[in-house]
Structure formats: C-alpha cells, structure tokens
CSV table of C-alpha atoms and ligand atoms in Angstrom, one decimal:
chain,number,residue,atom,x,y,z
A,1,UNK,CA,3.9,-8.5,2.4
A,2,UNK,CA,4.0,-10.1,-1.0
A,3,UNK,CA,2.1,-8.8,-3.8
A,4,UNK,CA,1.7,-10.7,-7.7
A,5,UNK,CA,4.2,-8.7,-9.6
A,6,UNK,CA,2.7,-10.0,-13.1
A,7,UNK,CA,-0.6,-9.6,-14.8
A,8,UNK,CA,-1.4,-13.5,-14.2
A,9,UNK,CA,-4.0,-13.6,-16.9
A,10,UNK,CA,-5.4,-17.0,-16.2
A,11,UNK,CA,-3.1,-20.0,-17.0
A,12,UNK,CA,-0.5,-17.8,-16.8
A,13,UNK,CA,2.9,-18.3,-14.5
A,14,UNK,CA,2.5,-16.2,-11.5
A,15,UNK,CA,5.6,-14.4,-10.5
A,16,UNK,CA,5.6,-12.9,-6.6
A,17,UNK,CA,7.3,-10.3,-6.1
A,18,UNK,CA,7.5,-8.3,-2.8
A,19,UNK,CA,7.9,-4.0,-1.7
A,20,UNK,CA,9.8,-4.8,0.9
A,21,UNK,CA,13.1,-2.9,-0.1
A,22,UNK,CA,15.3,-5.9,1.3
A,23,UNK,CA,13.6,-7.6,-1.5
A,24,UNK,CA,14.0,-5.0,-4.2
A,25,UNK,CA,16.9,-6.8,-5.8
A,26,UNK,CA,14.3,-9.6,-6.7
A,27,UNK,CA,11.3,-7.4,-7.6
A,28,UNK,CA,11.0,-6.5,-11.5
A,29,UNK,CA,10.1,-3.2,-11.8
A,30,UNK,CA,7.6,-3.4,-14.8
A,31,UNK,CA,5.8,-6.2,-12.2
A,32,UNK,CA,5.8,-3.7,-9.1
A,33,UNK,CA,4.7,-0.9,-11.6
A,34,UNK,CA,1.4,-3.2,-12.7
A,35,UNK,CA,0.4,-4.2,-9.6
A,36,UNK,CA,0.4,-0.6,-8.4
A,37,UNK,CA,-1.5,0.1,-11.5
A,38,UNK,CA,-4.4,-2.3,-10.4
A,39,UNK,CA,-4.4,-1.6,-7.4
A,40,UNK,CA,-5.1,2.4,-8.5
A,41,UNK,CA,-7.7,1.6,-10.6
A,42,UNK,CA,-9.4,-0.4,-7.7
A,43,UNK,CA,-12.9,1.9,-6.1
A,44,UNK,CA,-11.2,1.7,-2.5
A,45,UNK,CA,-8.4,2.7,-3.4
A,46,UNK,CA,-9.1,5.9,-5.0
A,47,UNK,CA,-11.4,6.6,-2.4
A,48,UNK,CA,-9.3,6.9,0.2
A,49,UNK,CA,-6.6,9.2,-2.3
A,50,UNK,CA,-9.5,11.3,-3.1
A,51,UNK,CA,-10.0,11.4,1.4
A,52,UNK,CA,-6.7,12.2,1.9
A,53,UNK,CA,-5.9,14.9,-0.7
A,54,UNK,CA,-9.2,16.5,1.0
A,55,UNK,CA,-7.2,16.4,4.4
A,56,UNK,CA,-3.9,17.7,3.7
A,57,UNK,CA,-6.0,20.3,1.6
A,58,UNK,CA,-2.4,21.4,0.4
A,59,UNK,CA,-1.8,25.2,-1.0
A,60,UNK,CA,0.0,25.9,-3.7
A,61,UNK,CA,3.9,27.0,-3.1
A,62,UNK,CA,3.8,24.3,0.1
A,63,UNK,CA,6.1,21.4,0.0
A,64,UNK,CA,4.7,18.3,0.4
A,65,UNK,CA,6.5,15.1,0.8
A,66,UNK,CA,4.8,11.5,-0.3
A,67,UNK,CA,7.2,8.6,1.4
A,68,UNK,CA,7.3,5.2,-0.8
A,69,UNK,CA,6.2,7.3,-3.7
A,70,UNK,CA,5.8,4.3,-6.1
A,71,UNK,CA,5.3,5.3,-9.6
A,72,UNK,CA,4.8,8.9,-8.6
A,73,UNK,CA,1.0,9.4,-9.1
A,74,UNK,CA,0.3,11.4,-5.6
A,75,UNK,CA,3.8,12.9,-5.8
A,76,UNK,CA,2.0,14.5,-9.7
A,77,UNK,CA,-0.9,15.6,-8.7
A,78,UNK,CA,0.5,18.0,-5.7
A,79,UNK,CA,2.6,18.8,-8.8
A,80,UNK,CA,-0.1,20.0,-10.2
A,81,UNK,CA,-2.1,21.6,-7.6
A,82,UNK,CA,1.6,23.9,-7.6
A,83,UNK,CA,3.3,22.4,-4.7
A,84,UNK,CA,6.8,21.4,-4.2
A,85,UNK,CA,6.2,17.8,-4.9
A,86,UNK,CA,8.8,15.4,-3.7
A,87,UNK,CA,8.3,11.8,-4.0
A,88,UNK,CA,10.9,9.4,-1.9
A,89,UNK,CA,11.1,6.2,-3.2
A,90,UNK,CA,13.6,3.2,-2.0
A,91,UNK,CA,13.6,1.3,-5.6
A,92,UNK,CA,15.5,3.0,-8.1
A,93,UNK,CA,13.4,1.3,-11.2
A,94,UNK,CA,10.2,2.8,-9.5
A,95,UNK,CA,12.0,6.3,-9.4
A,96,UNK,CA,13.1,5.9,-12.7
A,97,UNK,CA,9.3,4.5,-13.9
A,98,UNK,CA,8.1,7.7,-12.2
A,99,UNK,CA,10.1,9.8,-13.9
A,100,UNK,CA,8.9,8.4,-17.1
A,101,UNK,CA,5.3,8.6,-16.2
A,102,UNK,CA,5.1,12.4,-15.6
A,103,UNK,CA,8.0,14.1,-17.8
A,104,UNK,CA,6.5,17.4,-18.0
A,105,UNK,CA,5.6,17.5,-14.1
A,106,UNK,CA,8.3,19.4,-11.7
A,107,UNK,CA,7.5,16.5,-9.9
A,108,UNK,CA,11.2,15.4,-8.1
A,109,UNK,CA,11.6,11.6,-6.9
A,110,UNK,CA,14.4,11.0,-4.3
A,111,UNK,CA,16.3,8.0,-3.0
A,112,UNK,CA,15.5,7.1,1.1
A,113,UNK,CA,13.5,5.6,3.7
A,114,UNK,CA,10.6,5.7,6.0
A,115,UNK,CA,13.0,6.3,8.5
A,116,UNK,CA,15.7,8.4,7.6
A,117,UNK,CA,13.8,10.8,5.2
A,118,UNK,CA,16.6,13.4,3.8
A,119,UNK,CA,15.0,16.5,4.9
A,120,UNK,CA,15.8,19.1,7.3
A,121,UNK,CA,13.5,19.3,10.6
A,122,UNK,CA,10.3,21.0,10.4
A,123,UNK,CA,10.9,21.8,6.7
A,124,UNK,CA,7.8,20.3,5.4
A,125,UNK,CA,4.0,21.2,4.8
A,126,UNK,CA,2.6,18.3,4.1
A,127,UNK,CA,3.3,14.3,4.1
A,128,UNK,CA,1.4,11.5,3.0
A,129,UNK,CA,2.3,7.5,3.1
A,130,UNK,CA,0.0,5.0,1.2
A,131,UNK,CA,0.0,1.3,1.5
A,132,UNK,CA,4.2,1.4,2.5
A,133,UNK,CA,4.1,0.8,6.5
A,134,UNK,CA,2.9,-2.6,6.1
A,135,UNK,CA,6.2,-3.6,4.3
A,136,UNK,CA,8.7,-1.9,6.7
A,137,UNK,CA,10.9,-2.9,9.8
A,138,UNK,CA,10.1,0.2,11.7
A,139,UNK,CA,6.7,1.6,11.4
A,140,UNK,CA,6.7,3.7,14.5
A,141,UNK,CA,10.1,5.4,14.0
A,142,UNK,CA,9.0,6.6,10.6
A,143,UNK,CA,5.7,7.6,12.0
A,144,UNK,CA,8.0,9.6,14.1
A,145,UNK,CA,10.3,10.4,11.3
A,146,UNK,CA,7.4,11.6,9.3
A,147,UNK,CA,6.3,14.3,12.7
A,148,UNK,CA,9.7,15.6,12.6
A,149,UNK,CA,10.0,16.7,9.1
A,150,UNK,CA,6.5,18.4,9.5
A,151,UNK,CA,6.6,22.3,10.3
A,152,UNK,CA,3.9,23.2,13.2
A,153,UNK,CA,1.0,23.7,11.8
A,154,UNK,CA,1.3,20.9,9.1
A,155,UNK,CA,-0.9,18.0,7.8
A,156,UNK,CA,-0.1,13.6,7.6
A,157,UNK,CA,-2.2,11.1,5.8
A,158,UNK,CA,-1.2,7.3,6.5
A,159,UNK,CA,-3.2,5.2,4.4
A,160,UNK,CA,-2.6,1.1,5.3
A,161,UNK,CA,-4.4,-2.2,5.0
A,162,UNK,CA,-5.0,-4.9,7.4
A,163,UNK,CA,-4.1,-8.0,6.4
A,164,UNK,CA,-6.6,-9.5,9.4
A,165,UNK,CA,-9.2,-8.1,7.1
A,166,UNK,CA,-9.0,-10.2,4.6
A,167,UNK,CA,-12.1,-12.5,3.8
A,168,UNK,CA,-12.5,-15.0,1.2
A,169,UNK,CA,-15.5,-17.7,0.2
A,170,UNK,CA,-15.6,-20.1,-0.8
A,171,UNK,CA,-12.7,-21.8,1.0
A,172,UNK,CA,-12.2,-24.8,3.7
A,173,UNK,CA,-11.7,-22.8,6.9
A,174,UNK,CA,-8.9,-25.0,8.2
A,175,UNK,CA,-7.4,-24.5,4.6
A,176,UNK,CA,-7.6,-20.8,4.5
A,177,UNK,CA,-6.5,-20.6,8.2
A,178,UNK,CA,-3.3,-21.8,7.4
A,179,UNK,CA,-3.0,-20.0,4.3
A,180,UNK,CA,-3.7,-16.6,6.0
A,181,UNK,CA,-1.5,-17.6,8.8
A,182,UNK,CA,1.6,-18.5,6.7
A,183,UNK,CA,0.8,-14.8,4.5
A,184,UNK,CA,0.6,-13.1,7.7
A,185,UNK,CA,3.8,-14.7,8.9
A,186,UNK,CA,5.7,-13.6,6.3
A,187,UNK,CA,5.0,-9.8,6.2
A,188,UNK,CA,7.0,-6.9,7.7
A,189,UNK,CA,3.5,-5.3,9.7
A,190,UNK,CA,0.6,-7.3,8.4
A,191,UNK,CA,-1.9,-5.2,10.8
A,192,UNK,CA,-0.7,-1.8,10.0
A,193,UNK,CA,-4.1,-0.6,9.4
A,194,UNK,CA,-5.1,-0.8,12.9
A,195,UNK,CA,-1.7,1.0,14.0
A,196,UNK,CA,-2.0,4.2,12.3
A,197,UNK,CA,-3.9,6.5,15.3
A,198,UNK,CA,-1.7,5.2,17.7
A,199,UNK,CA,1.4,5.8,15.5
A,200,UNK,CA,0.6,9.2,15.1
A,201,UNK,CA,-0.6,10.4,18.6
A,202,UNK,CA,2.6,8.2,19.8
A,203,UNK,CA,4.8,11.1,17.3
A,204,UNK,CA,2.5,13.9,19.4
A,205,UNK,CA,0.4,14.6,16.3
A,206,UNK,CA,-3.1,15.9,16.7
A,207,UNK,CA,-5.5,13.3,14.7
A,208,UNK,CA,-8.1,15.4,12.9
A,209,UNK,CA,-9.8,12.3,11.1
A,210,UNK,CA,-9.9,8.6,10.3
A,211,UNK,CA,-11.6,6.9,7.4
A,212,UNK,CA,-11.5,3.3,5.9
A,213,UNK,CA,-12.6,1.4,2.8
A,214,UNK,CA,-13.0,-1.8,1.6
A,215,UNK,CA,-11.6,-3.3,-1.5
A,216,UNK,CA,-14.3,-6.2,-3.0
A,217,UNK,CA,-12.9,-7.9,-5.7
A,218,UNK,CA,-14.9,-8.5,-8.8
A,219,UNK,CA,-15.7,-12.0,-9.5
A,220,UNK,CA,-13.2,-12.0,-12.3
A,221,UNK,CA,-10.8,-11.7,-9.4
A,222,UNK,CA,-11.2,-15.4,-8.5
A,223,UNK,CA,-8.7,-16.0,-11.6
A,224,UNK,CA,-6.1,-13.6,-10.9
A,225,UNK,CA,-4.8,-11.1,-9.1
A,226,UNK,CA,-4.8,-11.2,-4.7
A,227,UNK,CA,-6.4,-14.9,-4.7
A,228,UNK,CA,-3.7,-16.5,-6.6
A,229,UNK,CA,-1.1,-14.1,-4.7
A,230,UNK,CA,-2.4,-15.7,-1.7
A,231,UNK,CA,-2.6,-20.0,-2.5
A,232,UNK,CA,0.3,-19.5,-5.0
A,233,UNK,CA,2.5,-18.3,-2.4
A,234,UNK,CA,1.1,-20.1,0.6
A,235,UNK,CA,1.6,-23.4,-1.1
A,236,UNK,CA,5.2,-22.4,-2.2
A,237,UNK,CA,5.8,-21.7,1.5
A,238,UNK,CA,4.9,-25.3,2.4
A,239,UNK,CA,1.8,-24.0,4.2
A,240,UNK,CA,-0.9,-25.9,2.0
A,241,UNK,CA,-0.2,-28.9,-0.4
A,242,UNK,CA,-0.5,-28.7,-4.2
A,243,UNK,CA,-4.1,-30.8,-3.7
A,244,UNK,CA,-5.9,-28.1,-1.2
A,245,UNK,CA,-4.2,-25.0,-3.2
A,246,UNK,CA,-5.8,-26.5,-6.6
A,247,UNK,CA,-9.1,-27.3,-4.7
A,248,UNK,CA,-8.9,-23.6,-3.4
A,249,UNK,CA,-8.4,-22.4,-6.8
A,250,UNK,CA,-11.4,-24.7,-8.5
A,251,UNK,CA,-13.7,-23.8,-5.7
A,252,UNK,CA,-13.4,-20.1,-6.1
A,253,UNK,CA,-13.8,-19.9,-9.7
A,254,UNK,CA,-16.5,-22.5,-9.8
A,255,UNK,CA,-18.3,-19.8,-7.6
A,256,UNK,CA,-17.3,-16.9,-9.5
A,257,UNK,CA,-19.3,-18.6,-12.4
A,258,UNK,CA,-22.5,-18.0,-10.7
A,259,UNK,CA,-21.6,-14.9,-8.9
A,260,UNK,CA,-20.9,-16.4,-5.7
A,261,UNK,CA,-17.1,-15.6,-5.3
A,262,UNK,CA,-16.2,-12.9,-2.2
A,263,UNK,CA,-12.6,-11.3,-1.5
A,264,UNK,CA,-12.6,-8.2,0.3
A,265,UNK,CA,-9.7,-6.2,2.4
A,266,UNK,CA,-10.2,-3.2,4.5
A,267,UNK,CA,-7.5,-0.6,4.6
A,268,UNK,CA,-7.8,3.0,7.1
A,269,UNK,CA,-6.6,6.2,6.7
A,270,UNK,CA,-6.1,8.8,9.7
A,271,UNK,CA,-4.9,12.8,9.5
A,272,UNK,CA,-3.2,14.0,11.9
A,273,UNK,CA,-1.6,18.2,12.5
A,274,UNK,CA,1.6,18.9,13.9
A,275,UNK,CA,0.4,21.7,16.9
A,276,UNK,CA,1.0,25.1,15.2
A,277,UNK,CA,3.8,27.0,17.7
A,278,UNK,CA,1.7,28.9,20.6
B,301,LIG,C1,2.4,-0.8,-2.3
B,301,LIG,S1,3.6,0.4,-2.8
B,301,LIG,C2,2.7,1.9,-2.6
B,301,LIG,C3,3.2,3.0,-3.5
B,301,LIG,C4,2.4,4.3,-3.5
B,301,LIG,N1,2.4,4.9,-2.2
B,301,LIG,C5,1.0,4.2,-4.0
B,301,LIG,O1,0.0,4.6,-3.3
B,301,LIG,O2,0.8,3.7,-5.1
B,301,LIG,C6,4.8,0.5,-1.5
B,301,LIG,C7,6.0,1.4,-1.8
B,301,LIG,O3,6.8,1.5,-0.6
B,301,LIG,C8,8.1,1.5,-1.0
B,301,LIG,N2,8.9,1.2,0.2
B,301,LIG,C9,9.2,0.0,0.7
B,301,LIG,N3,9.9,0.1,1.8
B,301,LIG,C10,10.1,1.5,2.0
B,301,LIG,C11,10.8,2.2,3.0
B,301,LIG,N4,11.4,1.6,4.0
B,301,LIG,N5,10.8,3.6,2.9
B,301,LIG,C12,10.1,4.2,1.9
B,301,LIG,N6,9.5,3.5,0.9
B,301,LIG,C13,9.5,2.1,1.0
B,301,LIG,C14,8.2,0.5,-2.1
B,301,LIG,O4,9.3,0.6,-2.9
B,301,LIG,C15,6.9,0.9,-2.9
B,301,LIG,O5,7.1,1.9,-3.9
C-alpha cells in the first residue's frame, strides 16, 4: 500500500512513497519517518498501542520482539518498561532514524523480515506487528514465523487496517469506485485487517482478544494527507482523469468548509498465546 511520504501542506507537490521493502530503494526516509509520525499522533492509532501494550502486559527482563519496527517508538517503550527490546526493521534509513530517535534507550534495531526473523525458536516473550502485514508478500508465513519465535507461554499483538474500510464523502460513487479499486489493486494485502484471527489460530496460537478502531480524519484532512494519497495516486495510475481527480479534490474541501468532509479507516487488533508446555 502507498502512503504520502511528504507533509503535502496544501499546494504543495505530493511525493508517494510506499513500505513495501521492494520499494525501499524509492522511499525517502525523512518522508516514511513523517508519515509514521502522523499517523502516531492520530486517536486510533494510539488507541490500539495503548490495547496492545495492555495485552502483551510484558515483565521486565522478557524479550520482546516488534517486527517492521519503524522509527522504533514500540521497540522504546518496552525499553523502558526494562525489556530486551529488539526492533526488526527491513529499511536501513528507518533503523538508522530509530537509532537517532532514542540514543539513550538499550533499545537494539536489527536488519530482516516478517518472514525470516533472525532469532532462534521459542526464544521470545513477546512480539508485536503494527500496520506492516498489509505491505508484505507473505502474511501467513510470518504469522507463522512470528508463533515460532514465541516460547510457550508467550503473547502476539497484530495490529492492521482494512483498506475495504475506507469511506469518503463527498465523492461521485462511480469516481471513488475506481479510485479505491485501482488503491486496492496495487497493495501487497489490502484486507489484512480482517485476516489477523485466522492468521493466528492458522500458526496454533490461542486468541485471547480482538479490538478495532477507527481513524476519522479532521476536516483539515480534506487538504492533505490520506485524501490526496488516494486521487493523487489513483490518477497517476490512469484510474481517474486529471478532471474527476480535481473535482474530487474541490468537492471535498468545499465540504470541509462547512464541516461536512468524512474519511475514516478501520484497522483490528487480535492477541493471541502460544499454549504454555503441559
Ligand atoms: C506503516 S510502517 C509501521 C511501522 C511501525 N510498526 C509503527 O507502528 O509505526 C510499516 C513498516 O513495516 C516495514 N516493513 C515492510 N515490509 C516488511 C517486512 N517484510 N518485514 C518486516 N518489516 C517490513 C517498513 O519498512 C515499515 O517500517
């Protein structure tokens, strides 16, 4: 999936950039680093960190692992909490960035993948992986990657949106058909959300709990940010012409001026245990 990977204040060029680590080359680190910075700051989004850190209630001296670590913000605060906190993180500028962010943390940030995770069987206590299935090849097999680093007895959090979720007014239907089509078309796993349980009990994990949120963008969103992601990049796909993506645009801020603009996006979260030995 494609995310803007510049702050697009409006009138601005919009760059998109992508997590998908086949597209790393192209993606600008300081661009990836502020999206995942808005994104943070976004209510759903926290909520569903603050759920999962309540699930994988982690002990100190545990190791917990967080796979596609970003800039390193859940791989800190297990820091913090005195875990062995090891982020693993595909882009090298977003180890690096993370590194930066938290120099006094103990914090470590590795090099690998969802599916080939560079750590011994059952040698973990705890893994978490936000918002990183979605851009993957093999969700499943690093579902079941994830199981086998986990020691019995340890806790998962997948966090993931569902690109079906996605609603936006005021928009031609026909138009935003095609534009949600083509956006869909283009990501690795655009309905990860709805995968998670079944990606878990498939590794023979038990789920303990499921929770999702809902991202509403504030009506100063109808000049930046996910809306011009999607009619930027759906018109440079050849999906809509340059006419419907500058109606789109003009329709949705003319409603944000009177408070009539709606985007939201749901993403899910489900916990899961590895059955403690008998
Ligand atoms: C949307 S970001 C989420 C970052 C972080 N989990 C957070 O909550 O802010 C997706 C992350 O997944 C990483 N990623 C992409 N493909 C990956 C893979 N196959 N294995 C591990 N990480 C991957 C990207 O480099 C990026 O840091």
């Amino acid at each position: 999936m494609t995310e803007m990977t510049a702050p697009g204040e409006p009138g601005a060029e919009i760059q998109i950039g992508s997590f998908k680590i086949a597209d790393a080359a192209q993606s600008d680190t300081a661009g990836m680093a502020f999206v995942l910075d808005q994104m943070a700051l976004r209510p759903a989004v926290q909520t569903l960190k603050a759920w999962a850190l309540e699930q994988l209630a982690p002990v100190a001296g545990e190791t917990a692992v967080d796979v596609g670590s970003g800039t390193g913000e859940d791989v800190a605060a297990f820091a913090e909490l005195g875990l062995r906190a090891i982020g693993v993180e595909p882009s090298a500028g977003l180890r690096a960035e993370a590194v930066r962010r938290w120099p006094d943390s103990k914090a470590e940030f590795v090099d690998g993948l969802s599916d080939k995770l560079p750590f011994d069987d059952e040698s973990v206590d705890v893994v978490r992986c936000e918002r990183v299935l979605q851009h993957v090849d093999d969700p499943a097999g690093s579902v079941r990657e994830m199981a086998r680093i986990l020691r019995p007895g340890g806790r998962i959090v997948l966090i993931d949106t569902d690109w079906q979720t996605a609603i936006v007014h005021p928009a031609d239907p026909e138009v935003l058909q095609r534009m949600v089509a083509s956006f869909l078309a283009e990501a690795a796993n655009p309905y990860s959300g709805r995968l998670l349980r079944g990606q878990l009990a498939d590794a023979g994990l038990e789920i303990i709990g499921e929770s999702a949120s809902t991202w509403l963008e504030p009506q100063s969103g109808a000049h930046q940010g996910f809306v011009s992601m999607m009619h930027v990049r759906a018109q440079q796909s050849g999906a809509i012409t340059a006419a419907e993506a500058e109606a789109f645009a003009q329709g949705i801020v003319e409603a944000a001026d009177r408070g009539a603009f709606h985007l939201s996006l749901t993403m899910y979260a489900v916990s899961a245990v590895k059955a403690p030995v008998a």
